[in-house]
mmCIF file of C-alpha atoms in Angstrom:
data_model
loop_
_atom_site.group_PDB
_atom_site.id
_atom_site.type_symbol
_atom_site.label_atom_id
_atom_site.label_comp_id
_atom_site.label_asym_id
_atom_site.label_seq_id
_atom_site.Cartn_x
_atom_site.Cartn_y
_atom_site.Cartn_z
ATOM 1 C CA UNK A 230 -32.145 4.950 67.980
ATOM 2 C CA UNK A 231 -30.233 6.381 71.035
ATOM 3 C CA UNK A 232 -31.156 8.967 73.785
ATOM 4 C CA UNK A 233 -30.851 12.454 73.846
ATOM 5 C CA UNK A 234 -31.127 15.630 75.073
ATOM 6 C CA UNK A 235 -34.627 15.599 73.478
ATOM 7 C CA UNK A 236 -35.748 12.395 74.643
ATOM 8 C CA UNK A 237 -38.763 11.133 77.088
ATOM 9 C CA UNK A 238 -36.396 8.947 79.906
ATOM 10 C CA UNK A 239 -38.465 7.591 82.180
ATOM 11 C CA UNK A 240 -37.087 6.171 85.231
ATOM 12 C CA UNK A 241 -38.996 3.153 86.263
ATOM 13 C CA UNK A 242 -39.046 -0.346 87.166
ATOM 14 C CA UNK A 243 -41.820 -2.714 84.803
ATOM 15 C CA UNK A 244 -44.138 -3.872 88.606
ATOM 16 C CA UNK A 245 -44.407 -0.110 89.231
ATOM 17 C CA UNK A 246 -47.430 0.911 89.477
ATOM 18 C CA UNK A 247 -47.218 4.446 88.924
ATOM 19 C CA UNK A 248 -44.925 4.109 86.367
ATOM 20 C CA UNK A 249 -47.922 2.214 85.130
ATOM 21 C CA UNK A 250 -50.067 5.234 85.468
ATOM 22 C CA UNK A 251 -47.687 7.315 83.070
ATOM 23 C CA UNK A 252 -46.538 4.331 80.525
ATOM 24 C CA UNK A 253 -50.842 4.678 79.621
ATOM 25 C CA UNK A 254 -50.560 8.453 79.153
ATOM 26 C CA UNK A 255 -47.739 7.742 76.969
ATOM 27 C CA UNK A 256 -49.546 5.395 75.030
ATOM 28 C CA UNK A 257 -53.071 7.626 75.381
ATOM 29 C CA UNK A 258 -50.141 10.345 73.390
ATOM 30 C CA UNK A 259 -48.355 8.146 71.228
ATOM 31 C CA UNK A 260 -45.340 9.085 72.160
ATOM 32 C CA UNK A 261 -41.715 7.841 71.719
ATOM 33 C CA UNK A 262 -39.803 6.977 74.963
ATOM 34 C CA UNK A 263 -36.599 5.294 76.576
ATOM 35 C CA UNK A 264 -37.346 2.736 79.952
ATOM 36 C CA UNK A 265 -34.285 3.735 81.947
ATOM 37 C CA UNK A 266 -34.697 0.720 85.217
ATOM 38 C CA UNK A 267 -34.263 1.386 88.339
ATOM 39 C CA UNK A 268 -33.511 -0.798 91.095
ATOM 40 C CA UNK A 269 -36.788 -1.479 93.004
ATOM 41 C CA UNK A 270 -35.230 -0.783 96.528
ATOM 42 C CA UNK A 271 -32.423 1.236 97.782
ATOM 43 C CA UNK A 272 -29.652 2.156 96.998
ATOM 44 C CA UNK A 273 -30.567 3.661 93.672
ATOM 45 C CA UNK A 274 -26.824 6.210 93.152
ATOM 46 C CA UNK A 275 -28.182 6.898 89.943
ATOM 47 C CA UNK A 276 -31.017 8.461 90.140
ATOM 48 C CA UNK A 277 -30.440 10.099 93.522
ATOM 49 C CA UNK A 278 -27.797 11.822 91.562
ATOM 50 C CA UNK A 279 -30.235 13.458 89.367
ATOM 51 C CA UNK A 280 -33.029 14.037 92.203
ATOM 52 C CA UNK A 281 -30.992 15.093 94.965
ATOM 53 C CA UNK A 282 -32.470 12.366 97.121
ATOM 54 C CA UNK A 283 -35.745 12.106 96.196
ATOM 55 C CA UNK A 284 -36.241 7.893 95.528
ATOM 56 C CA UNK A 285 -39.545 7.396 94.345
ATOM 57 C CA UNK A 286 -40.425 5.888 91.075
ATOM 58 C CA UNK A 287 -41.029 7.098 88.449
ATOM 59 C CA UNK A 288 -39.338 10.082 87.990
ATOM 60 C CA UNK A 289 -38.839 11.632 84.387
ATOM 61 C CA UNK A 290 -36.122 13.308 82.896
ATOM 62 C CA UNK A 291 -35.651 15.148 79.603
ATOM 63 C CA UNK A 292 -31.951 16.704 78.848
ATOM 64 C CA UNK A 293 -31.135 18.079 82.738
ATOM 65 C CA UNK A 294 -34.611 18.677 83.454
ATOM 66 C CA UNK A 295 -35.576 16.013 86.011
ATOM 67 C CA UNK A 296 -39.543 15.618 86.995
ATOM 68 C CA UNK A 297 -40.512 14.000 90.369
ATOM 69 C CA UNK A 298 -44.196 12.683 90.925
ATOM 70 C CA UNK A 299 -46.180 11.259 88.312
ATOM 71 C CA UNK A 300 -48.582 14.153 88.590
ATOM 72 C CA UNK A 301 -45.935 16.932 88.154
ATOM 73 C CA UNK A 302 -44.640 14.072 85.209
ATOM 74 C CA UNK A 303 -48.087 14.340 83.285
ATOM 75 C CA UNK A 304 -48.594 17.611 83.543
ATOM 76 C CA UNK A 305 -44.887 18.306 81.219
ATOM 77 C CA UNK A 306 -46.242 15.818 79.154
ATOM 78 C CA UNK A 307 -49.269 17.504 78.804
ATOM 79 C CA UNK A 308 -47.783 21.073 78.047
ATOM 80 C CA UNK A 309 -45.113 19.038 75.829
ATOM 81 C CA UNK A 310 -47.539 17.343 73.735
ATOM 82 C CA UNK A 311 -50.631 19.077 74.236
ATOM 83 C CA UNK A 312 -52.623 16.608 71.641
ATOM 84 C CA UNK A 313 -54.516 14.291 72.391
ATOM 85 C CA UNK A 314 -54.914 15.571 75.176
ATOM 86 C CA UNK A 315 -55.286 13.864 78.975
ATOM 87 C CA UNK A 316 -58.103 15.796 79.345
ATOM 88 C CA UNK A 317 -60.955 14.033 77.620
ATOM 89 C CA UNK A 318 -64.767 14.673 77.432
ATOM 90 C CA UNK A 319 -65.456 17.551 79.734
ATOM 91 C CA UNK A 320 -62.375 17.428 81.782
ATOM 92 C CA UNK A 321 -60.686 20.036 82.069
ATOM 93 C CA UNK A 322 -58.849 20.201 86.049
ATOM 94 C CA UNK A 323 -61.498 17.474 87.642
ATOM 95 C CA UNK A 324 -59.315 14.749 86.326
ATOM 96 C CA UNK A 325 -56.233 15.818 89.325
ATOM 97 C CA UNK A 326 -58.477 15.131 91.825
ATOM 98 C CA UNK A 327 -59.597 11.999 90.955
ATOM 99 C CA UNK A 328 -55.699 11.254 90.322
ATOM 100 C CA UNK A 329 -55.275 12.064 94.139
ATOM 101 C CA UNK A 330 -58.002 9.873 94.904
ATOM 102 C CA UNK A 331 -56.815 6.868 93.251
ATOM 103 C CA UNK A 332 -53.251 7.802 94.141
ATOM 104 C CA UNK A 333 -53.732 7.458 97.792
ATOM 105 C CA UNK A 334 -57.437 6.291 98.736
ATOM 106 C CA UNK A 335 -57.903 3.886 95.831
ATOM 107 C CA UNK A 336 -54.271 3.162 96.091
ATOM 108 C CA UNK A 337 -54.109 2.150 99.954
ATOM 109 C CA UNK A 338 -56.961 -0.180 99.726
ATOM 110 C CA UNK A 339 -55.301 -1.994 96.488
ATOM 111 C CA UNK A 340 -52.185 -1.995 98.936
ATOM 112 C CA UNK A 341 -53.814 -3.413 101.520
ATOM 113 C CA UNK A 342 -55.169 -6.485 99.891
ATOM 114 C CA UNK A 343 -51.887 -7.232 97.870
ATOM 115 C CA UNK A 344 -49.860 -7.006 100.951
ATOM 116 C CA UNK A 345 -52.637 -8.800 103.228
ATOM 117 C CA UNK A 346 -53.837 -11.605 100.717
ATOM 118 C CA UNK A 347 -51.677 -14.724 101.212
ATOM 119 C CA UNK A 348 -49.096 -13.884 98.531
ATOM 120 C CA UNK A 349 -45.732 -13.786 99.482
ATOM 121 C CA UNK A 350 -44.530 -10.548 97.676
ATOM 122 C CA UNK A 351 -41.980 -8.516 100.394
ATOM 123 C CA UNK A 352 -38.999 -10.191 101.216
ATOM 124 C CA UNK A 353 -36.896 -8.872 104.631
ATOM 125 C CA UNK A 354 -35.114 -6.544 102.299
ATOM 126 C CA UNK A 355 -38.021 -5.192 101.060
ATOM 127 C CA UNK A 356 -39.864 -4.454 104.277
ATOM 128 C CA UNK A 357 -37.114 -2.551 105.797
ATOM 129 C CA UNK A 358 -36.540 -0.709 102.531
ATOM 130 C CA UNK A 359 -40.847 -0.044 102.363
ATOM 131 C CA UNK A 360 -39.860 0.535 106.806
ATOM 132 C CA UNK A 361 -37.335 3.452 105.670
ATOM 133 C CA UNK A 362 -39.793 4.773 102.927
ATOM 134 C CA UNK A 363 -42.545 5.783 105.108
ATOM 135 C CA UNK A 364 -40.746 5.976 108.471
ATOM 136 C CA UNK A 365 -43.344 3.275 109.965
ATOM 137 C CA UNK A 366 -43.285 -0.623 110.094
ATOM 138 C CA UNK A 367 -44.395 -2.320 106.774
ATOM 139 C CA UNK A 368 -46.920 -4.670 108.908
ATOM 140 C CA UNK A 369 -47.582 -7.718 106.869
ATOM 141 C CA UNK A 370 -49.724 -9.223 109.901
ATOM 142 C CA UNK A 371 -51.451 -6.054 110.200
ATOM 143 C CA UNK A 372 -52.367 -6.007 106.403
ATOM 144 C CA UNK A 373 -53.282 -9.870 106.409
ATOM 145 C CA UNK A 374 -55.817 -8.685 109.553
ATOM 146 C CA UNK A 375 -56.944 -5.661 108.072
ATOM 147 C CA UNK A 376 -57.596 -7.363 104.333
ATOM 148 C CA UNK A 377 -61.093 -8.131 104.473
ATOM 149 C CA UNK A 378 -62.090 -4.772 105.461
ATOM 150 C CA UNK A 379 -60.114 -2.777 102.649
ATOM 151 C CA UNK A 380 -61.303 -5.596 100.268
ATOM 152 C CA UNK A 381 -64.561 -4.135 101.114
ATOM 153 C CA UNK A 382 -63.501 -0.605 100.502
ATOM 154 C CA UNK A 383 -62.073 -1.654 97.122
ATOM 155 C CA UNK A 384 -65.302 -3.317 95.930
ATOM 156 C CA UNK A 385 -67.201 -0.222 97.228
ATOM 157 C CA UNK A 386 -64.670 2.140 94.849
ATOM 158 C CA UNK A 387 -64.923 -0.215 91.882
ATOM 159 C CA UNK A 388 -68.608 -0.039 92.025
ATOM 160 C CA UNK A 389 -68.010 4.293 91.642
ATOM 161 C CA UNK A 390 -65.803 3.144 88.351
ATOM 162 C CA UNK A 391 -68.775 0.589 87.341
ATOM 163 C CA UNK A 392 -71.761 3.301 87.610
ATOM 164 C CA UNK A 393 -69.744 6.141 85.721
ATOM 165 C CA UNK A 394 -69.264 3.419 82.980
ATOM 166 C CA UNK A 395 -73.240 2.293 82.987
ATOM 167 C CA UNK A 396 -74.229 4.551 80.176
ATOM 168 C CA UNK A 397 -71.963 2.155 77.986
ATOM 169 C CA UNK A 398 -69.546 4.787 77.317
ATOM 170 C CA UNK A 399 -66.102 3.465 76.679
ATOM 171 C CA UNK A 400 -63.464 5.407 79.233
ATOM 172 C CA UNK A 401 -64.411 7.207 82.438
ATOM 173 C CA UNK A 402 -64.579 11.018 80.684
ATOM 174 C CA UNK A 403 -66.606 9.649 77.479
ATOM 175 C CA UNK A 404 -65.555 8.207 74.252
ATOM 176 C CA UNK A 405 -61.552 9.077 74.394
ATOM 177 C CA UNK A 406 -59.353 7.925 77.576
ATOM 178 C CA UNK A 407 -57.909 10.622 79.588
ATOM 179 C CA UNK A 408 -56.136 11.464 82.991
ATOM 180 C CA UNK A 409 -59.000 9.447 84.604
ATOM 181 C CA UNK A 410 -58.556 6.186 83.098
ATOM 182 C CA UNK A 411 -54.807 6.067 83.613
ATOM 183 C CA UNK A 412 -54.763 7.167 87.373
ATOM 184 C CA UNK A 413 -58.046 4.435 88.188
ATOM 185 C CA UNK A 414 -56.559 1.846 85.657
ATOM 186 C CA UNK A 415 -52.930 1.444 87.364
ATOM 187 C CA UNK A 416 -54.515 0.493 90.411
ATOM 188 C CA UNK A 417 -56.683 -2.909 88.605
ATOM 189 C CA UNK A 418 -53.013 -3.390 87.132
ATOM 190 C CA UNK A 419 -51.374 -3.542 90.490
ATOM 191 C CA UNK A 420 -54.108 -5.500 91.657
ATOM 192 C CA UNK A 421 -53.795 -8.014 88.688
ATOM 193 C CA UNK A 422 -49.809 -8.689 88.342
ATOM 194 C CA UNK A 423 -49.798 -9.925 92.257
ATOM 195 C CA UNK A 424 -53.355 -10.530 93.946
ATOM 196 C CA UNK A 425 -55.903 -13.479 92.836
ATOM 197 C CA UNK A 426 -58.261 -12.362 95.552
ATOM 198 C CA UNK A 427 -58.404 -8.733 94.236
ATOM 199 C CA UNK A 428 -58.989 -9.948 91.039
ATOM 200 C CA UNK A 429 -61.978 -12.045 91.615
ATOM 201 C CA UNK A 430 -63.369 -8.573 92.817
ATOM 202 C CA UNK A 431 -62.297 -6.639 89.904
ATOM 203 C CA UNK A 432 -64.170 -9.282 87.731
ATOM 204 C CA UNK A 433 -67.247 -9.089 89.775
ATOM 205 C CA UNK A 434 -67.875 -5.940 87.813
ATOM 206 C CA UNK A 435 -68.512 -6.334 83.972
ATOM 207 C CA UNK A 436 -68.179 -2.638 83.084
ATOM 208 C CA UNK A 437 -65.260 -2.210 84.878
ATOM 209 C CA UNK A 438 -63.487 -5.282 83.482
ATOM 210 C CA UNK A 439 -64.394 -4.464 79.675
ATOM 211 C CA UNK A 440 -63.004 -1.101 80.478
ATOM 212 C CA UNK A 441 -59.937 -2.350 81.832
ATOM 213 C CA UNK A 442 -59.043 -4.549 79.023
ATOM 214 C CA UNK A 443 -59.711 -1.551 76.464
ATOM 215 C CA UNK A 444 -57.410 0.579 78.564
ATOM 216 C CA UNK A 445 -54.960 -2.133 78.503
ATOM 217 C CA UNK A 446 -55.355 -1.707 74.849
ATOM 218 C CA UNK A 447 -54.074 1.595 74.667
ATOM 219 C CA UNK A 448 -50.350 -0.038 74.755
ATOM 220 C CA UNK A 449 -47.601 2.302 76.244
ATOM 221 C CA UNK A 450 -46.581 4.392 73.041
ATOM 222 C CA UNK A 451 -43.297 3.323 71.466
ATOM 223 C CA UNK A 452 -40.897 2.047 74.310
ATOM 224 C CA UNK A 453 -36.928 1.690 73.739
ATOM 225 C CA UNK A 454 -34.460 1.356 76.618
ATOM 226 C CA UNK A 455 -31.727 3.538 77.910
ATOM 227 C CA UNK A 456 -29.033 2.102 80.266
ATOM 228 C CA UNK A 457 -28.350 4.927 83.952
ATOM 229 C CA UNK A 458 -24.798 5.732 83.036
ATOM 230 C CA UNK A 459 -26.229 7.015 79.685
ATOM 231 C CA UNK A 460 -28.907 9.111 81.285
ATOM 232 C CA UNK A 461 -26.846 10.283 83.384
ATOM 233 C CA UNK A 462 -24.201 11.565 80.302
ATOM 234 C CA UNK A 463 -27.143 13.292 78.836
ATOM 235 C CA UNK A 464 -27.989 15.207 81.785
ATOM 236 C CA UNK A 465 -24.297 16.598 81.992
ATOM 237 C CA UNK A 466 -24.252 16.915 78.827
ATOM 238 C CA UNK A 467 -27.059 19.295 78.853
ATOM 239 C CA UNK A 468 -28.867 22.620 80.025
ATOM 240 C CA UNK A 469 -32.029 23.139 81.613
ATOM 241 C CA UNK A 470 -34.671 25.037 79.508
ATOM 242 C CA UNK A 471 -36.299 26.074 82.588
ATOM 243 C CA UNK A 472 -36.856 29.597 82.711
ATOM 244 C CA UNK A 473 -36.544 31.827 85.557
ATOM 245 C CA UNK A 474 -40.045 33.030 86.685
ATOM 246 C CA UNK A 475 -41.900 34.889 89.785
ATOM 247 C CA UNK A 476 -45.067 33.786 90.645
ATOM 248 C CA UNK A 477 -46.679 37.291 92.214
ATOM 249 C CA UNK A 478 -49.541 34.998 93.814
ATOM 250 C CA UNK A 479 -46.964 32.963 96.099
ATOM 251 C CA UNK A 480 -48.955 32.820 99.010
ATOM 252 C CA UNK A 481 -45.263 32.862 101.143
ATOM 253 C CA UNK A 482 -43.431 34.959 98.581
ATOM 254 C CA UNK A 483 -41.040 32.640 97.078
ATOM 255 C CA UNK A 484 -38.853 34.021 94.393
ATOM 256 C CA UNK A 485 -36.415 32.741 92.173
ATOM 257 C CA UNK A 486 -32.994 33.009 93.814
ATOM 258 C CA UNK A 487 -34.437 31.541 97.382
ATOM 259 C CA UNK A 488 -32.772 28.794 98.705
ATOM 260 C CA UNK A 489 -35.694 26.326 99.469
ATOM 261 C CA UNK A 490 -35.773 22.897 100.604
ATOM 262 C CA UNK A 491 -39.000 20.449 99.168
ATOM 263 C CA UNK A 492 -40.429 17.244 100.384
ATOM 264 C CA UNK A 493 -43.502 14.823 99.792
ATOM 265 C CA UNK A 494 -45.808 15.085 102.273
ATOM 266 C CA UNK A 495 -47.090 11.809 102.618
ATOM 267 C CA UNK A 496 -44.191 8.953 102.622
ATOM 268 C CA UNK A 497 -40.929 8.993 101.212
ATOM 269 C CA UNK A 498 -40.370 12.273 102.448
ATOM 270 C CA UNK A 499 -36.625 12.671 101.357
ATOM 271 C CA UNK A 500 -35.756 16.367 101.468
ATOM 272 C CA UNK A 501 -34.687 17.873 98.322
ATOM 273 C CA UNK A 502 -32.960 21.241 98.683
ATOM 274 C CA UNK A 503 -31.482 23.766 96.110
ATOM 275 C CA UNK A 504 -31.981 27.275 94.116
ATOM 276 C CA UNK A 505 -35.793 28.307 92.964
ATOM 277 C CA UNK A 506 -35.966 28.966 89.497
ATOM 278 C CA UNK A 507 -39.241 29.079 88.859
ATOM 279 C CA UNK A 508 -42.961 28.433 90.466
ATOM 280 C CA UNK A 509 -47.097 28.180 90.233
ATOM 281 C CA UNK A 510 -49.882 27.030 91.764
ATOM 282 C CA UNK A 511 -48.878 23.687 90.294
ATOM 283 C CA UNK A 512 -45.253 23.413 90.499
ATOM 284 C CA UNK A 513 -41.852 24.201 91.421
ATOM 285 C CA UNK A 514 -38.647 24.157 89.783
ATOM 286 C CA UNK A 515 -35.007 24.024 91.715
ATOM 287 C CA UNK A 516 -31.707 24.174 90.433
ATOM 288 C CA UNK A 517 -28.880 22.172 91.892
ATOM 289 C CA UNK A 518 -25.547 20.467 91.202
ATOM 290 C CA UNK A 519 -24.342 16.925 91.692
ATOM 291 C CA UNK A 520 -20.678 16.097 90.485
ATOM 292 C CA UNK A 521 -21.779 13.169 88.283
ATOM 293 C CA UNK A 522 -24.507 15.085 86.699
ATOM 294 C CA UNK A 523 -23.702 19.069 86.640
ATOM 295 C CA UNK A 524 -25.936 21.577 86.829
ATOM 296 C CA UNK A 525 -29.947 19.949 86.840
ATOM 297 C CA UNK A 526 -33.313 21.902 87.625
ATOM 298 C CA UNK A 527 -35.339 19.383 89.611
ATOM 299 C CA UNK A 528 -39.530 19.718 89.226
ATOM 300 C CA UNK A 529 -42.081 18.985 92.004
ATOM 301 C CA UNK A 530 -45.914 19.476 91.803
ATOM 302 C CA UNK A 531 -47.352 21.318 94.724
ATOM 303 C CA UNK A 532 -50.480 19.891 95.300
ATOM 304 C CA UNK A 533 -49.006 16.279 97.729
ATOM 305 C CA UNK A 534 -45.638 18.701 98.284
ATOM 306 C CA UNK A 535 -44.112 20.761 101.258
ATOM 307 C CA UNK A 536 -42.147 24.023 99.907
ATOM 308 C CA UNK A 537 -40.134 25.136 103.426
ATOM 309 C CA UNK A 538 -37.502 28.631 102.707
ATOM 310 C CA UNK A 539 -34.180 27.733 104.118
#
C-alpha cells in the first residue's frame, strides 16, 4: 500500500522520544500510518521544506497539511479519529497539562540522567547540533555533575505515577489508556533504550513497571514506511483542507489574511512565518509556499508557542 493524500505521514526518527509519545496514540487508535525518517540532526532539506524551518521531530503531515508539536499532532488525531478516544476515564482537558508536565519537567530530569549517566550517547556532531537547537552549550560535564540530583527528581515523579496507579487500576485515567499514559510513558521509554541507571529507578516501582509494560503493549497501530521525496510529491500534489476562520476571542486580534511569524518558546525556536488562515485557543494555521512543495498550511498549538504580527 502506498501514501497518499489521505494518509497519516509521520515524520520521525525510531530513538525519538516524542515521536514515541504519538506512535502510542496511534496504537491507543488503531490507526494506519507511514514512518517517513528523518535525519536525527541537521540538515534535514526535506522537512524544512514542508515546515518552513521549523526542525523538531515529529512533525505530521496529511496531503499539504503539515502539523508541528506533538501536542498540536494529537489533537488532529483526536478530531480525525475521535474514537477511542485520548481522553479516557474522566479526562476530558486535564490530560494537556499533564502532557506539559512530562514534556518539559518529567522530560528534563529523564534528560538529565541519560546525558549525565556514563553512557556515551552525543557525539561532537551531535552536541553542536543539540548547541544550535537551544542556543546554549549541550554540557555533558554539567549533566554528569548535576545527575544525582535530577535522578532524585525522577524517582520523586515516578513515585506521583506509582500512587495514581495504587488502586490497581490499569492506565493512569482508569481502565482504558489515554493522553496520560502516552505523554508519562515516552519518558520510561527514553529512559530505557539508553540509561541502565534510570532504569534501575524505574524498576524500583512495581506499579509503575507493570504499567509500563502494558502500555508497551498497546503496539503503535499499523506502521508502513514512506521514503521524503514521496512525501514531499504528495504535498505538491495536494490542497490544504484548512478552512479560513476568525477567532472573535483573539486576545491580539489576529485574522486570517495577517502576515504572522510563529516560534516555540522554549528551544528550537526556528521562526516560521507566512499567511493566517485560521486560529483558536489551541492552534494556529499558516499558509505558505516552498518551491519543492507548493502551496502548504503549516499547524502550531498555542499553548508552548509565540504568535508575533509582522
Amino acid at each position: 500500500m502506498a501514501a497518499n493524500a489521505q494518509s497519516i505521514i509521520l515524520h520521525q526518527y525510531d530513538i525519538s522520544p516524542f515521536s514515541e509519545k504519538v506512535r502510542v496514540v496511534l496504537g491507543i487508535k488503531g490507526l494506519d500510518w507511514f514512518a517517513c525518517d528523518e535525519p536525527v540532526i541537521m540538515p534535514k532539506p526535506e522537512l524544512t521544506a514542508l515546515t518552513g524551518g521549523y526542525r523538531k521531530i515529529p512533525v505530521m503531515q496529511i496531503g499539504a497539511d503539515i502539523y508541528c508539536d506533538s501536542q498540536i499532532i494529537i489533537r488532529e488525531l483526536e478530531r480525525r479519529f475521535p474514537s477511542p478516544s485520548i481522553h479516557a476515564g474522566s479526562d476530558n482537558g486535564t490530560g494537556w497539562g499533564i502532557a506539559m508536565w512530562t514534556d518539559r519537567v518529567l522530560f528534563q530530569a529523564a534528560v538529565a540522567i541519560i546525558f549525565g549517566g556514563g553512557t556515551p550517547l552525543a557525539d561532537e556532531a551531535f552536541i553542536k547540533d543539540r548547541e544550535k537547537l537551544t542556543g546554549r552549550p549541550f554540557d555533558i560535564e554539567g549533566m554528569k555533575a548535576a545527575a544525582p540530583m535530577m535522578a532524585e527528581q525522577f524517582r520523586a515523579q515516578l513515585g506521583w505515577l506509582e500512587e495514581q496507579l495504587s488502586d490497581g487500576r490499569a492506565f493512569l485515567p482508569g481502565d482504558n489508556p489515554g493522553l496520560a499514559d502516552a505523554s508519562a510513558f515516552y519518558n520510561l521509554a527514553f529512559v530505557r533504550w539508553t540509561s541502565p541507571n534510570g532504569v534501575k529507578l524505574i524498576e524500583s516501582f512495581p506499579g509503575v513497571a507493570a504499567w509500563e509494560k502494558r502500555v508497551a503493549g498497546i503496539g503503535h497501530g499499523n506502521r508502513q514506511e514512506v521514503s521524503r521525496e514521496d512525501a514531499l510529491d504528495i504535498a505538491k500534489a495536494t490542497a490544504s483542507t484548512e478552512k479560513a476562520n476568525a477567532d472573535p476571542g483573539e486576545p491580539n486580534g489576529l485574522k486570517p489574511g495577517d502576515t504572522v511569524t510563529v516560534m516555540a518558546d522554549d528551544y528550537g525556536r526556528d521562526p516560521v512565518s507566512g499567511e493566517l488562515v485560521s486560529s483558536s485557543a489551541q492552534h494556529i494555521a499558516l499558509k505558505r509556499n516552498d518551491p519543492r512543495v507548493g502551496d502548504v498550511v503549516v499547524h502550531f498549538p498555542r499553548a508552548g508557542f509565540l504568535v508575533m504580527k509582522s
